[in-house]
């Protein structure tokens, strides 16, 4: 299927949900007009990506409702598309989420008491359950776990640092464990692996220096791009990660605190397919020969010899280790 065949224009009927909302907004701004027709565009690639995202979410976390029929209890899985809506709201810490089955009855889930009911009948209550399937992430709450100096992973991480910046005094090494961030990262990784050509190096271990005041935010919420005001970004308005720790270990990027302590993350980063970036870029450019929404996964300063990668999607990086050193 070529790109030109992926775009579908679908008429929106006057009695369809959302028709009045769209037309009312339009006429409220341009005045009363005769509506010849209202259409929405659907892109096959976008639809397939949404379907894939829903499937990946179900692979990591599945929501169920409890069905009690004739004295027997059964757990019924929500469909992937509904499961995605519920999981997003849950991860956003919303108190409630609403959804419909194929445009039919609207239901609401209350996350405080983990119950579901039709919005038209709050007495018709059933219990909902969330089960996490990601075996790799057994940690429930964000945590910074000290790595002991006699642990094999201690040497694995620090040998890389010392080899690139020289011998430093290590104050502490911590493993960052954040279930929500990790699940989002795993889902994004699977998506890149399914979309990019076979053999693409989608994941790399890269370095990111940071100031002490934003460490708690990163450990809890990840690398929010609003922190980029702290960095000398040349590739665009994303988050920079260095190939060599020596590129970001200087006081310019890795500012010491009042005790002279510096902090640097060793991160897992989904760089995928990349191209050259430029200052002011807010998203990666589109891949050649593709539809305008099919973008590169990251950008670099130099294609043949990249010193650092810039990503624009916060789910493409995970803060694996935090090193505090002098």
XYZ file of C-alpha atoms in Angstrom:
326
model
C 0.000 0.000 0.000
C 1.512 3.357 -0.966
C 1.261 6.532 1.048
C -1.418 8.082 -1.148
C -3.763 5.154 -0.445
C -3.415 5.431 3.331
C -5.491 8.600 3.709
C -9.256 8.101 3.997
C -11.868 10.870 4.080
C -14.944 9.843 6.072
C -18.228 11.840 5.988
C -19.521 12.854 9.421
C -23.309 12.639 9.619
C -25.322 15.390 11.275
C -26.535 12.940 13.912
C -23.081 11.570 14.677
C -21.554 12.278 18.115
C -19.235 15.263 17.832
C -20.907 16.778 14.729
C -22.699 19.512 16.676
C -19.630 20.267 18.775
C -17.421 20.826 15.725
C -19.974 22.821 13.706
C -21.015 24.960 16.705
C -17.393 25.949 17.293
C -16.923 26.716 13.602
C -20.072 28.846 13.274
C -19.383 30.570 16.569
C -16.155 31.937 15.098
C -17.106 32.586 11.455
C -20.842 33.157 11.767
C -23.788 31.076 10.628
C -22.909 29.226 7.429
C -24.596 26.601 5.293
C -22.781 23.318 5.886
C -22.343 21.380 2.656
C -20.641 18.472 4.316
C -18.420 17.659 7.266
C -15.635 15.161 6.857
C -12.908 13.718 8.983
C -9.665 12.303 7.706
C -8.417 8.974 8.918
C -4.933 7.806 8.198
C -4.289 4.110 7.965
C -0.775 4.533 9.384
C -2.083 6.542 12.358
C -4.834 4.004 12.955
C -2.359 1.126 12.856
C -0.011 2.941 15.252
C -2.885 3.564 17.670
C -3.825 -0.111 17.444
C -0.224 -1.107 18.099
C 0.038 1.237 21.076
C -3.138 -0.276 22.525
C -1.748 -3.798 22.061
C 1.589 -2.892 23.662
C -0.219 -1.339 26.613
C -2.257 -4.524 27.083
C 0.979 -6.515 27.001
C 2.218 -4.501 29.979
C -0.944 -3.862 31.994
C -4.427 -5.318 31.576
C -7.668 -4.056 33.127
C -10.571 -6.398 33.926
C -14.104 -6.061 35.218
C -15.682 -8.668 37.475
C -18.715 -10.393 35.964
C -21.009 -12.125 38.419
C -23.525 -14.397 36.700
C -25.625 -17.042 38.417
C -23.290 -17.208 41.371
C -20.137 -17.553 39.281
C -17.435 -14.891 39.121
C -15.373 -14.281 36.002
C -12.739 -11.693 35.105
C -13.446 -10.128 31.718
C -10.672 -8.277 29.886
C -11.381 -4.832 28.526
C -10.699 -4.574 24.767
C -7.273 -3.171 23.870
C -8.605 0.239 22.816
C -10.597 0.657 26.040
C -7.721 -0.738 28.097
C -5.459 1.982 26.638
C -7.910 4.737 27.633
C -8.162 3.364 31.176
C -4.405 2.842 31.612
C -3.556 6.356 30.384
C -6.006 7.895 32.856
C -4.675 5.694 35.656
C -1.043 6.656 34.932
C -2.085 10.326 34.812
C -3.531 9.809 38.310
C -7.013 10.889 37.210
C -9.791 10.208 39.696
C -12.155 8.901 37.023
C -12.211 7.874 33.373
C -15.186 7.571 31.013
C -15.490 5.538 27.833
C -17.991 3.976 25.449
C -18.231 0.592 23.774
C -18.580 1.220 20.032
C -20.504 4.437 20.602
C -23.023 2.752 22.927
C -23.468 2.997 26.688
C -21.026 5.269 28.483
C -19.250 3.815 31.503
C -17.173 5.391 34.250
C -14.404 3.909 36.374
C -13.659 5.381 39.777
C -9.979 4.766 40.569
C -10.394 5.513 44.273
C -12.607 2.504 44.933
C -11.799 0.599 41.697
C -15.381 0.253 40.511
C -17.196 0.674 37.192
C -20.773 1.774 36.528
C -22.862 3.070 33.625
C -23.010 6.858 33.848
C -26.812 6.636 33.612
C -27.064 4.245 36.585
C -24.579 4.686 39.429
C -26.161 1.805 41.356
C -25.104 -0.786 38.739
C -21.622 -1.223 40.164
C -18.977 -3.824 39.376
C -15.386 -4.182 40.550
C -12.427 -3.543 38.253
C -8.929 -4.981 38.588
C -5.574 -3.946 37.123
C -2.870 -6.569 36.574
C 0.691 -5.712 35.582
C 2.264 -8.170 33.151
C 5.747 -6.649 32.825
C 7.916 -9.159 34.664
C 11.027 -6.982 34.484
C 9.496 -4.214 36.577
C 8.517 -5.548 39.980
C 9.137 -2.260 41.816
C 5.963 -0.381 42.763
C 7.139 3.101 43.740
C 9.956 5.320 42.427
C 13.110 4.539 44.377
C 16.849 5.216 44.349
C 18.599 2.027 45.410
C 22.276 2.238 46.406
C 24.570 -0.093 44.448
C 27.309 -1.500 46.688
C 30.937 -1.213 45.655
C 31.331 -5.012 45.652
C 28.379 -5.502 43.295
C 29.285 -6.519 39.702
C 26.975 -3.834 38.259
C 28.919 -1.210 40.247
C 32.042 -1.901 38.227
C 30.095 -2.296 35.002
C 28.687 1.235 35.277
C 31.702 3.015 36.739
C 34.313 1.444 34.472
C 32.509 3.175 31.613
C 32.573 6.514 33.429
C 36.226 6.299 34.475
C 37.238 5.185 31.001
C 35.733 8.348 29.490
C 36.315 11.075 32.090
C 39.294 9.697 33.991
C 39.473 8.400 37.540
C 36.995 10.205 39.791
C 36.035 9.934 43.431
C 32.638 8.216 43.534
C 30.327 9.484 46.270
C 27.558 7.005 45.455
C 25.961 4.997 42.668
C 22.184 4.553 42.670
C 19.913 2.409 40.518
C 16.705 4.266 39.646
C 13.597 2.124 39.807
C 10.368 3.659 38.530
C 7.691 1.269 37.363
C 5.583 3.789 35.449
C 8.539 5.215 33.518
C 9.916 1.760 32.793
C 6.628 0.429 31.419
C 6.259 3.463 29.159
C 9.827 2.977 27.965
C 9.311 -0.747 27.258
C 6.125 -0.023 25.293
C 7.898 2.626 23.225
C 10.831 0.281 22.612
C 8.527 -2.431 21.276
C 6.870 0.108 19.010
C 10.203 1.204 17.516
C 11.305 -2.397 17.058
C 8.129 -3.152 15.127
C 8.326 -0.029 12.936
C 12.007 0.355 12.132
C 13.938 -1.814 9.657
C 15.409 -5.042 10.989
C 18.928 -4.498 12.276
C 18.343 -0.909 13.453
C 20.096 -0.149 16.747
C 17.042 1.247 18.481
C 18.510 1.426 21.996
C 21.761 2.907 23.335
C 23.314 3.634 26.728
C 24.084 7.354 26.858
C 25.063 9.968 29.442
C 23.176 12.969 30.764
C 24.608 15.464 33.262
C 22.178 17.293 35.524
C 22.021 19.756 38.384
C 21.026 18.581 41.845
C 17.786 20.575 41.980
C 16.034 18.536 39.259
C 17.165 15.045 40.297
C 13.971 14.291 42.257
C 11.793 15.379 39.336
C 13.677 13.178 36.868
C 13.616 10.156 39.181
C 9.849 10.528 39.608
C 8.658 11.911 36.269
C 11.477 11.292 33.792
C 13.310 13.647 31.448
C 10.725 16.348 30.895
C 11.784 18.547 27.984
C 11.092 21.680 30.016
C 14.421 21.030 31.746
C 16.220 21.784 28.485
C 16.694 25.401 29.522
C 19.486 23.964 31.667
C 21.309 22.502 28.656
C 23.187 23.909 25.688
C 21.002 22.188 23.119
C 22.286 22.515 19.559
C 20.179 19.778 18.019
C 16.812 21.294 18.894
C 14.487 21.785 21.837
C 14.617 18.219 23.066
C 16.739 16.361 25.615
C 20.431 15.797 24.842
C 22.324 12.602 25.659
C 26.077 12.262 25.171
C 27.820 9.267 23.628
C 30.933 10.008 25.703
C 30.600 11.031 29.351
C 33.538 13.365 28.850
C 31.336 15.573 26.643
C 29.124 16.536 29.576
C 31.351 16.122 32.653
C 32.724 19.677 32.637
C 31.428 22.296 35.074
C 29.566 23.947 32.196
C 27.037 21.114 31.961
C 27.682 19.145 35.146
C 27.637 21.881 37.758
C 28.871 20.882 41.238
C 26.703 21.567 44.281
C 27.872 23.337 47.447
C 29.774 20.187 48.485
C 31.501 19.899 45.133
C 29.383 16.909 44.133
C 28.479 16.381 40.466
C 25.674 14.200 39.135
C 25.345 12.262 35.910
C 22.852 9.686 34.651
C 23.664 6.606 32.629
C 20.474 6.263 30.604
C 18.760 3.852 28.306
C 17.753 5.884 25.247
C 15.693 4.886 22.224
C 17.544 6.620 19.406
C 16.112 4.479 16.591
C 16.528 5.996 13.136
C 18.130 9.425 13.283
C 19.153 12.393 11.150
C 20.951 15.721 11.647
C 19.204 18.201 13.945
C 19.310 21.959 14.095
C 18.785 24.693 16.674
C 15.139 25.503 17.387
C 13.831 22.155 16.153
C 10.816 21.045 18.217
C 10.263 17.627 16.627
C 12.425 15.434 14.396
C 11.975 15.928 10.644
C 9.854 13.558 8.586
C 11.516 10.531 7.027
C 11.980 10.919 3.256
C 9.397 9.159 1.122
C 6.985 8.877 4.057
C 3.830 10.707 5.116
C 4.432 13.949 6.997
C 3.693 12.403 10.407
C 6.255 9.586 10.033
C 9.220 11.179 11.773
C 12.774 10.207 12.625
C 13.142 8.907 16.178
C 15.990 11.249 17.158
C 18.483 13.742 15.775
C 22.277 14.044 16.092
C 24.996 16.636 15.571
C 26.812 14.507 12.975
C 25.468 11.459 11.126
C 28.853 9.803 10.606
C 30.225 10.507 14.081
C 27.496 11.577 16.528
C 28.681 13.064 19.816
C 25.194 13.360 21.228
C 21.608 12.398 20.428
C 18.522 14.535 21.016
C 15.113 12.999 21.604
C 11.762 14.794 21.642
C 9.517 12.170 23.222
C 9.842 11.787 26.987
C 9.056 8.054 26.872
C 12.194 7.377 24.791
C 14.596 7.605 27.728
C 14.896 5.914 31.092
C 17.225 7.094 33.899
C 18.863 3.774 34.753
C 21.686 4.899 37.107
C 22.547 8.113 38.914
C 26.240 8.650 39.649
C 27.307 11.234 42.222
C 31.010 11.998 42.011
C 33.725 14.608 42.515
